[in-house]
Structures are given as structure tokens and as C-alpha cells.
Coordinates of C-alpha atoms (C1' of nucleotides) in Angstrom, one line a residue:
Chain A
X1 CA 309.8 261.6 -1.9
X2 CA 306.1 262.1 -1.6
X3 CA 304.2 259.2 -0.3
X4 CA 302.0 257.3 -2.7
X5 CA 299.3 254.9 -2.0
X6 CA 301.5 252.2 -3.6
X7 CA 304.2 252.4 -1.1
X8 CA 304.6 249.6 1.2
X9 CA 303.6 250.3 4.8
X10 CA 306.3 252.2 6.6
X11 CA 308.5 249.7 8.6
X12 CA 307.7 249.9 12.2
X13 CA 309.8 252.5 13.9
X14 CA 311.5 251.7 17.0
X15 CA 311.7 254.6 19.3
X16 CA 312.7 255.7 22.8
X17 CA 309.6 256.1 25.0
X18 CA 308.5 256.6 28.6
X19 CA 306.0 254.3 30.3
X20 CA 304.0 255.6 33.2
X21 CA 302.8 253.1 35.5
X22 CA 300.1 254.0 38.1
X23 CA 298.2 251.9 40.6
X24 CA 294.5 252.4 40.3
X25 CA 293.1 253.9 43.6
X26 CA 296.1 252.8 45.2
X27 CA 295.2 252.9 49.0
X28 CA 291.9 251.4 48.3
X29 CA 293.3 248.7 46.1
X30 CA 295.8 247.8 48.9
X31 CA 292.9 247.4 51.3
X32 CA 291.1 245.2 48.9
X33 CA 293.9 242.9 48.4
X34 CA 293.6 241.9 52.1
X35 CA 289.8 242.2 52.4
X36 CA 288.2 241.0 49.2
X37 CA 284.8 241.8 50.6
X38 CA 285.6 245.3 49.7
X39 CA 285.5 244.5 46.0
X40 CA 282.6 246.0 44.2
X41 CA 281.6 248.1 47.1
X42 CA 282.2 251.9 47.3
X43 CA 285.3 252.4 49.4
X44 CA 287.3 255.3 50.5
X45 CA 290.5 255.6 52.5
X46 CA 290.7 258.7 54.9
X47 CA 293.6 261.0 55.7
X48 CA 295.2 261.4 59.1
X49 CA 292.7 262.4 61.7
X50 CA 290.1 260.7 59.6
X51 CA 289.8 264.1 58.1
X52 CA 289.0 263.6 54.4
X53 CA 289.0 261.1 51.5
X54 CA 292.4 260.7 50.1
X55 CA 291.6 257.6 48.0
X56 CA 288.4 256.5 46.3
X57 CA 287.4 253.3 44.5
X58 CA 285.6 253.7 41.1
X59 CA 282.3 253.0 42.9
X60 CA 282.9 255.8 45.4
X61 CA 283.8 258.2 42.6
X62 CA 280.5 257.1 40.9
X63 CA 278.8 258.2 44.0
X64 CA 280.1 261.7 43.4
X65 CA 282.5 261.6 46.4
X66 CA 285.3 264.1 45.6
X67 CA 289.0 263.9 46.4
X68 CA 289.5 265.6 49.7
X69 CA 285.8 265.3 50.7
X70 CA 285.6 265.8 54.4
X71 CA 284.5 262.7 56.4
X72 CA 282.3 264.7 58.7
X73 CA 280.0 265.5 55.7
X74 CA 280.0 261.9 54.4
X75 CA 279.7 259.9 57.6
X76 CA 275.9 260.4 58.1
X77 CA 275.1 259.0 54.7
X78 CA 277.8 256.2 54.6
X79 CA 275.4 253.4 55.7
X80 CA 272.6 254.4 53.3
X81 CA 275.2 254.5 50.4
X82 CA 276.9 251.3 51.5
X83 CA 280.1 253.3 51.6
X84 CA 283.0 251.8 53.5
X85 CA 285.7 254.2 54.9
X86 CA 289.0 252.9 56.0
X87 CA 291.7 254.9 58.1
X88 CA 295.0 255.0 56.5
X89 CA 297.5 252.1 57.0
X90 CA 300.7 253.7 55.7
X91 CA 302.8 250.7 56.7
X92 CA 300.8 248.4 54.5
X93 CA 300.7 250.9 51.5
X94 CA 304.5 251.4 51.8
X95 CA 305.2 247.7 51.6
X96 CA 302.8 247.1 48.7
X97 CA 304.4 250.0 47.0
X98 CA 308.0 248.5 47.4
X99 CA 306.8 245.3 45.9
X100 CA 305.3 247.0 42.8
X101 CA 308.5 249.1 42.3
X102 CA 310.7 246.0 42.6
X103 CA 308.6 244.2 40.0
X104 CA 308.9 247.1 37.5
X105 CA 312.6 246.8 37.6
X106 CA 312.1 243.6 35.6
X107 CA 310.7 245.6 32.7
X108 CA 313.3 248.3 32.6
X109 CA 316.7 249.1 34.1
X110 CA 315.6 252.7 34.1
X111 CA 312.9 253.0 36.7
X112 CA 312.0 256.4 38.3
X113 CA 309.9 255.9 41.4
X114 CA 307.8 259.1 41.1
X115 CA 305.4 258.6 44.2
X116 CA 304.1 255.8 46.3
X117 CA 302.0 254.5 43.6
X118 CA 303.6 255.8 40.3
X119 CA 306.7 255.2 38.4
X120 CA 308.2 256.1 35.0
X121 CA 310.1 253.5 33.0
X122 CA 312.4 254.2 30.2
X123 CA 311.3 251.7 27.4
X124 CA 311.8 251.3 23.7
X125 CA 310.4 249.5 20.7
X126 CA 307.7 249.6 18.0
X127 CA 304.4 250.8 19.2
X128 CA 303.1 247.2 18.9
X129 CA 306.0 245.9 21.0
X130 CA 305.2 248.7 23.5
X131 CA 301.6 247.7 23.7
X132 CA 302.6 244.2 24.4
X133 CA 305.0 245.4 27.1
X134 CA 302.3 247.5 28.8
X135 CA 300.0 244.5 28.9
X136 CA 302.6 242.4 30.3
X137 CA 303.4 244.9 33.1
X138 CA 299.8 245.1 33.8
X139 CA 299.2 241.4 34.1
X140 CA 302.4 240.7 36.0
X141 CA 301.9 243.3 38.7
X142 CA 298.4 242.0 39.2
X143 CA 299.4 238.4 39.3
X144 CA 302.1 239.0 41.8
X145 CA 300.7 241.7 44.0
X146 CA 297.0 241.8 43.4
X147 CA 297.1 245.4 42.5
X148 CA 295.6 246.8 39.4
X149 CA 297.6 249.2 37.4
X150 CA 297.3 251.2 34.3
X151 CA 300.1 251.9 31.8
X152 CA 300.5 254.9 29.5
X153 CA 303.4 255.1 26.9
X154 CA 304.4 258.1 25.0
X155 CA 307.5 260.1 24.2
X156 CA 307.5 262.6 27.1
X157 CA 306.5 262.3 30.8
X158 CA 303.6 264.5 30.3
X159 CA 302.2 262.6 27.5
X160 CA 302.9 259.3 29.3
X161 CA 300.7 260.6 32.1
X162 CA 298.2 261.7 29.5
X163 CA 298.1 258.2 28.0
X164 CA 297.8 256.6 31.4
X165 CA 294.8 258.8 32.1
X166 CA 293.3 257.8 28.8
X167 CA 293.9 254.1 29.7
X168 CA 292.0 254.7 32.9
X169 CA 289.0 256.4 31.4
X170 CA 288.5 254.4 28.1
X171 CA 287.9 250.9 29.4
X172 CA 288.1 249.4 25.8
X173 CA 291.8 250.0 26.0
X174 CA 292.2 247.4 28.7
X175 CA 294.3 249.6 30.9
X176 CA 297.1 250.1 28.5
X177 CA 297.5 253.1 26.1
X178 CA 300.4 253.6 23.8
X179 CA 299.7 257.2 22.6
X180 CA 301.4 257.0 19.2
X181 CA 299.5 253.8 18.3
X182 CA 296.2 255.6 18.2
X183 CA 294.9 257.4 15.1
X184 CA 295.9 261.1 15.2
X185 CA 292.1 261.9 15.0
X186 CA 291.5 260.1 18.1
X187 CA 294.3 261.7 20.1
X188 CA 293.4 265.1 18.7
X189 CA 289.9 264.8 19.9
X190 CA 291.0 263.5 23.3
X191 CA 293.3 266.5 23.8
X192 CA 290.5 268.9 22.6
X193 CA 288.1 267.5 25.3
X194 CA 290.6 267.5 28.1
X195 CA 290.3 270.6 30.3
X196 CA 293.7 272.2 30.8
X197 CA 293.6 271.6 34.6
X198 CA 293.9 267.8 33.8
X199 CA 297.3 268.4 32.4
X200 CA 300.2 267.3 34.7
X201 CA 301.7 270.5 36.2
X202 CA 298.6 272.7 35.5
X203 CA 296.8 273.4 38.9
X204 CA 293.7 275.5 39.6
X205 CA 295.5 278.9 39.8
X206 CA 297.3 278.5 36.5
X207 CA 294.0 277.2 34.9
X208 CA 292.3 280.5 35.9
X209 CA 295.1 282.5 34.3
X210 CA 295.3 280.4 31.2
X211 CA 291.6 280.9 30.7
X212 CA 292.3 284.6 30.6
X213 CA 294.4 283.9 27.5
X214 CA 291.8 281.7 25.9
X215 CA 293.5 278.4 26.7
X216 CA 290.9 275.9 28.0
X217 CA 292.0 272.6 26.9
X218 CA 295.1 270.5 26.7
X219 CA 295.1 271.0 23.0
X220 CA 294.8 274.8 23.3
X221 CA 297.9 274.7 25.6
X222 CA 299.8 272.4 23.3
X223 CA 299.2 274.8 20.5
X224 CA 300.0 277.9 22.4
X225 CA 303.1 279.9 21.6
X226 CA 305.7 278.5 24.1
X227 CA 307.7 281.6 24.3
X228 CA 304.6 283.6 25.2
X229 CA 303.8 281.0 27.9
X230 CA 307.3 281.3 29.3
X231 CA 307.0 285.1 29.5
X232 CA 303.5 285.1 31.1
X233 CA 304.2 282.2 33.4
X234 CA 307.6 280.4 33.8
X235 CA 310.0 278.0 32.2
X236 CA 307.9 275.2 33.8
X237 CA 304.9 275.9 31.9
X238 CA 306.9 276.3 28.7
X239 CA 308.3 272.8 29.2
X240 CA 304.7 271.5 29.6
X241 CA 303.8 273.0 26.3
X242 CA 306.8 271.2 24.5
X243 CA 306.1 268.0 26.5
X244 CA 302.5 268.0 25.1
X245 CA 304.0 268.1 21.7
X246 CA 305.8 264.9 22.6
X247 CA 309.2 266.6 23.0
X248 CA 310.8 265.4 26.2
X249 CA 311.9 268.3 28.5
X250 CA 311.5 266.7 31.8
X251 CA 314.3 264.3 32.2
X252 CA 314.2 260.9 34.0
X253 CA 315.7 261.4 37.4
X254 CA 318.0 259.3 39.6
X255 CA 316.6 258.4 43.0
X256 CA 317.4 261.2 45.3
X257 CA 319.7 259.8 47.9
X258 CA 319.4 262.8 50.1
X259 CA 316.2 264.7 50.4
X260 CA 316.5 268.3 50.6
X261 CA 314.2 268.8 53.5
X262 CA 312.1 266.9 56.0
X263 CA 308.7 268.3 57.3
X264 CA 306.7 267.4 60.4
X265 CA 303.4 269.1 60.4
X266 CA 299.9 268.3 61.9
X267 CA 296.6 269.9 62.2
X268 CA 295.3 270.1 65.8
X269 CA 292.1 268.5 66.9
X270 CA 291.3 271.7 68.8
X271 CA 292.9 275.0 68.0
X272 CA 295.8 276.3 70.1
X273 CA 295.3 279.9 71.5
X274 CA 298.3 280.4 73.7
X275 CA 302.1 280.2 73.9
X276 CA 302.1 277.4 76.4
X277 CA 300.1 275.1 74.0
X278 CA 302.3 276.1 71.0
X279 CA 305.5 275.6 73.1
X280 CA 304.3 272.0 73.6
X281 CA 303.7 271.6 70.0
X282 CA 307.0 272.8 68.9
X283 CA 308.7 270.6 71.3
X284 CA 307.0 267.5 70.1
X285 CA 307.3 268.5 66.3
X286 CA 311.1 269.2 66.8
X287 CA 311.6 265.9 68.5
X288 CA 309.8 264.1 65.6
X289 CA 311.9 265.9 63.2
X290 CA 315.0 264.8 65.2
X291 CA 313.9 261.2 65.3
X292 CA 313.5 261.1 61.5
X293 CA 316.8 262.7 60.9
X294 CA 318.3 260.1 63.2
X295 CA 316.5 257.3 61.3
X296 CA 317.9 258.5 57.9
X297 CA 321.3 259.2 59.3
X298 CA 321.0 262.9 58.3
X299 CA 321.8 266.3 59.8
X300 CA 320.1 269.7 59.2
X301 CA 321.7 273.0 58.9
X302 CA 318.4 275.1 58.8
X303 CA 315.2 274.8 60.6
X304 CA 311.9 276.5 59.9
X305 CA 308.8 276.5 62.2
X306 CA 305.4 277.8 61.4
X307 CA 301.8 277.9 62.6
X308 CA 298.6 278.9 60.9
X309 CA 295.1 279.6 61.4
X310 CA 292.4 277.6 59.6
X311 CA 291.8 278.2 56.1
X312 CA 288.1 278.1 57.0
X313 CA 288.5 280.6 59.8
X314 CA 287.0 283.8 58.3
X315 CA 287.8 286.0 61.2
X316 CA 291.4 285.3 61.8
X317 CA 294.3 284.8 59.3
X318 CA 297.7 284.6 60.9
X319 CA 300.7 282.6 59.6
X320 CA 303.7 283.2 61.7
X321 CA 306.9 281.7 60.6
X322 CA 310.6 281.7 61.4
X323 CA 313.7 280.3 59.8
X324 CA 316.7 279.6 61.9
X325 CA 320.2 278.8 61.0
X326 CA 321.4 276.0 63.2
X327 CA 324.7 276.4 65.0
X328 CA 326.1 273.5 62.8
X329 CA 324.8 270.4 61.0
X330 CA 322.7 268.6 63.7
X331 CA 319.9 266.2 64.4
X332 CA 320.0 266.9 68.2
X333 CA 316.5 267.2 69.7
X334 CA 317.6 269.8 72.2
X335 CA 319.1 272.1 69.6
X336 CA 316.1 271.6 67.3
X337 CA 313.6 272.2 70.0
X338 CA 315.3 275.4 71.0
X339 CA 315.3 276.5 67.6
X340 CA 311.7 275.8 66.9
X341 CA 310.5 277.6 70.0
X342 CA 311.9 280.8 68.6
X343 CA 308.5 280.9 66.8
X344 CA 306.7 281.6 70.1
X345 CA 307.2 285.4 70.3
X346 CA 305.2 285.6 67.1
X347 CA 302.3 283.7 68.5
X348 CA 299.3 286.0 69.2
X349 CA 297.3 285.2 72.3
X350 CA 293.7 284.4 71.6
X351 CA 294.3 283.6 67.9
X352 CA 293.1 280.1 67.1
X353 CA 295.9 278.4 65.4
X354 CA 294.8 275.2 63.5
X355 CA 298.0 273.6 62.5
X356 CA 301.9 274.0 62.8
X357 CA 304.8 272.4 61.5
X358 CA 308.6 272.1 61.8
X359 CA 310.9 271.9 58.7
X360 CA 314.4 270.9 58.7
X361 CA 316.4 271.8 55.5
X362 CA 319.8 271.7 54.0
X363 CA 320.2 268.1 55.0
X364 CA 323.4 266.2 54.7
X365 CA 324.5 262.8 55.7
X366 CA 325.9 262.3 59.1
X367 CA 329.7 262.3 59.1
X368 CA 330.8 258.8 60.1
X369 CA 334.1 259.8 61.6
X370 CA 334.2 261.3 65.0
X371 CA 335.8 264.6 64.2
X372 CA 336.6 267.3 66.6
X373 CA 334.1 270.1 66.4
X374 CA 334.3 273.1 68.7
X375 CA 330.7 274.0 67.8
X376 CA 329.2 270.6 68.7
X377 CA 326.7 271.1 71.5
X378 CA 327.1 269.4 74.8
X379 CA 323.9 267.2 74.4
X380 CA 325.0 266.3 71.0
X381 CA 328.3 265.1 72.2
X382 CA 326.5 263.0 74.8
X383 CA 324.3 261.5 72.1
X384 CA 321.1 262.5 73.8
X385 CA 319.1 262.0 70.7
X386 CA 320.1 258.4 70.0
X387 CA 319.7 257.7 73.8
X388 CA 316.1 258.9 73.7
X389 CA 315.5 256.8 70.6
X390 CA 316.8 253.8 72.3
X391 CA 314.8 254.3 75.6
X392 CA 311.8 254.6 73.5
X393 CA 312.4 251.5 71.6
X394 CA 313.0 249.5 74.7
X395 CA 310.4 251.0 77.0
X396 CA 307.8 252.4 74.6
X397 CA 307.6 255.8 73.2
X398 CA 305.7 257.1 76.2
X399 CA 308.7 256.5 78.3
X400 CA 310.6 259.6 77.7
X401 CA 310.6 263.0 76.1
X402 CA 312.0 266.5 76.4
X403 CA 310.5 269.3 78.3
X404 CA 306.8 270.1 77.8
X405 CA 306.7 267.5 75.0
X406 CA 307.2 265.0 77.7
X407 CA 304.2 266.0 79.9
X408 CA 302.0 262.8 80.1
X409 CA 299.0 264.9 81.1
X410 CA 299.0 267.4 78.4
X411 CA 296.3 269.9 77.5
X412 CA 293.1 268.5 76.0
X413 CA 294.2 268.8 72.4
X414 CA 297.2 266.5 73.0
X415 CA 294.9 263.7 74.1
X416 CA 292.7 263.9 71.0
X417 CA 293.4 261.1 68.6
X418 CA 293.1 263.7 65.8
X419 CA 296.4 265.1 66.9
X420 CA 298.1 261.9 65.7
X421 CA 299.1 260.3 62.5
X422 CA 297.9 256.8 62.3
X423 CA 301.3 255.3 62.8
X424 CA 303.4 257.6 64.9
X425 CA 300.7 259.0 67.2
X426 CA 300.0 256.1 69.3
X427 CA 303.5 256.3 70.3
X428 CA 304.4 259.7 70.9
X429 CA 301.4 261.0 72.7
X430 CA 302.5 258.9 75.7
X431 CA 305.8 260.6 76.4
X432 CA 307.2 261.2 79.9
X433 CA 309.4 264.1 81.1
X434 CA 313.1 264.1 81.3
X435 CA 315.3 267.0 82.0
X436 CA 318.0 266.9 79.4
X437 CA 319.5 270.4 79.9
Chain B
dA1 C1' 319.9 283.9 51.0
dC2 C1' 315.3 283.9 52.2
dG3 C1' 310.3 284.2 51.7
dT4 C1' 306.3 283.3 48.8
dA5 C1' 303.5 280.9 45.2
dG6 C1' 302.0 277.0 43.0
dT7 C1' 301.7 272.1 42.2
dA8 C1' 301.4 266.9 42.9
dG9 C1' 300.1 262.7 45.0
Chain C
dC1 C1' 281.8 273.4 64.8
dG2 C1' 284.7 270.7 61.3
dT3 C1' 288.4 270.1 55.5
dT4 C1' 295.8 265.7 55.3
dC5 C1' 300.6 265.7 54.9
dT6 C1' 305.1 265.9 52.5
dA7 C1' 308.2 267.7 49.1
dC8 C1' 309.5 269.9 45.1
dT9 C1' 310.8 274.1 41.6
dA10 C1' 310.6 278.8 40.3
dC11 C1' 310.4 283.6 41.1
dG12 C1' 311.1 288.0 43.4
dT13 C1' 313.7 290.7 46.5

DNA sequence: ACGTAGTAG
DNA sequence: CGTTCTACTACGT
């Protein structure tokens, strides 16, 4: 039956929705909770090594400070601008995150923790009920943690993210945006003004290629032929097109009990140009990976190691990498170190390597039972890894280490603070040597 | 199965 | 001179 002006208003439709909750400038907001003087000032939080800005307050953004802006370019002007920079305090952020996520569990039994400061919630109701729910989430999180969040609610994850972005940008919304509650005219114009790079899942490379197809805005992408998009790009981008139409294609996920891989990688304060230096790095990184595997009670079946020159090094570009099948599932530092050092033959003398990393993959939980395994290594059987961890916890992390990674007087790069992540570095730079094999 | 590309936060 | 770190999915071979 065609609608007529005499019809009573449609009864409010209850529907299944997804709420996206995101803490505003998360790291900065955490700092502000414990240091209110930072309110109203432009504040940034720096990455490891105090390398670049990874979180910016609204005031800092207003100063034109970009995400990833290198601190060395900002430091000179900081005083003049009244800019406050803080080094990362990941322990603090992790704990604040846990508080927020626990709170969100009160509003939905279906919470997917997407990142340290974001979650998706399965919710349902009329758009007005959802508006009230969003406002309640926002005020309760603030009341109980001191952290400001925005809430976006829509029928797909991509649109929930879009709604959240809208809530952040249009301050009249008060930090909550229920997409379907806004007049179509409004949402259409929002999509038409939003550059396609702002869409969740569309990065700079895809943006360039999409422009070649005449797709510049979120609206252009939504209206694109999804099959054509799939053929030109991949199934992922086709899903994005459908999600922009409000059709959920990205399911809510269970918490991943077992991560697929674990990475330890760092940039060096000074480049490494020889195999001895790289050998030491591989030893340290492999032992870090081992420690994390132990902590999570996991074992790995595959190890990759890689090194690379700086992205900014115009003269050299070398990215050696290896992948090694481990003799069996293991977290043993001796086995992992030996595997990681297989990268060394590929290291070219004189090339300035700027970073390196160790990746362990194909992770599985440690078997609880003590099974007979003819392939288990001698060190593993003797539990060298757990022993090292225990000694470190009792005598400090500088007390013990394997091979070159245990040298207390390492080469210059090792002593630079830039080598270290804010939490772990203060520990593992002070290792001693022990012969384990 | 493995290496590469791209993306997110 | 110098620009983070971790983790995922998809694709090509």
C-alpha cells in the first residue's frame, strides 16, 4: 500500500545494531585522568624511542600536529606552542583499557574488544532507545573511569565506525551518533563530503587506485558496483561497499584465545652495519620472543627474522628475511636464538640496517602433560627458558642472558635508550652472560 | 606453504 | 642526521 500523509507515523522499528565505542585521544586522555593540568593544553603522547606522536589531544590537532609527526621536528617549537609531550606509559593505558572494556560488558553481552581503546557491542532497539543507550554508555564510562568516549551506532561495523567519526566531528551530537536516526539528507551529504581514505579499511594505496576509477568519497564507494570492486581489488573491499550500504558483512568476532603470531621488533638508535651487531640483536629479540611465549604459555612452530634499512635511506634498500621451521613446537630461547641467527648470512657488511624483528608463528598452547618427545631439545628438557625468567625476576633482568645478548658492555647502539621500549627496555639492556649450551 | 602487499590502531 | 610497534587478511606463486 502506498504511503499517504494520513498514515499514522510508522511504529518505531526495533532492530539489530552495532555500537562502536572509542575513547577520544586515548593515550592523552589517560594521561589527563592522572594529571588534570594537562586539560585544555595541547598534549601529545610519543611512540617508543620518543620517535613520533601517536596520540594527540584536540588542541594538539588544532595546532596542525599530524599523527606520526616526528618529535625531533616538534621539540624546538614545543615551548612556544605550549605543547606538552609525554612518553608512552603502556602499563597505565593497558589498565585503563581493561576498566573500560569491563564496563562495556554491562551494556551488552556481546562485546568485541577491537583494540586497546575501541570495542564493538551488539545492541538492539529503536533508534531512540539506541540514542539513550549511547548516551548512557558515554556518561557511565566517564563517571567511572574519567575517560571521554564517543559512540557510533549503525547496522554494520563500517557504518558504526562512520557514525562514531561523525559523533566526534559534529559536536552538536554530544558524542553519540545513531546513523539511522539522522535524516537521509544529512547522512547522504556526510558521506558525499567524506574522502574515501576515511572509510574503515581504505588506506592510502587503495585511495590512489580508487581515484583512478573516479571514486573519491565514501558515497562514491558505496554506490560503486560491488562486483567490479571485487574484481579490481579483493573480497575485502567488496565487503566494505556492502557494509557502507548498511549490510553487515564483517561479523562480530569472539575473542581470539590464541594469537596466530607474536612479533618483537625495534628500530635501532644507531644503524647496525655488521654481522656481530646483528647477531646480538637477533639474540636479544629471540629471547624477548621466548619470554613472551612463556608468559602466554605458548609454543611456536615457525620463526621468521628480518632486518631492514631505513625507509628514509635513499642510498640503500635491503630487506633480508628468513623463515625457519622450528624442530618442534617450542618457546626455548636457545632454539629460537639459533633459528633467528640464520638471518646473518644475508646481512651485507656496510649496509646501514635501521630495524630488525623476530616473528614467531603457528602458535599453540603449551601441552600441560609431560609427554615423551624424542625431538625435544636438551635445553628445553632442562627448562632453561623458565629458569632464565625466574633468575631475572629474582635478581633483575640484567642478571642473565644468552650468548652475545648477555654482554653487559654491548656496542654503542645497545646502550642508547632509543633501543628500548619504555617498559621492557629498562630491563633487558642490563643482561649478563651465561653459557647455556 | 611461503612471501608480499595493504591496512589498522 | 633523524620518522613506532604489533597483528591481521588476502593474494600470487
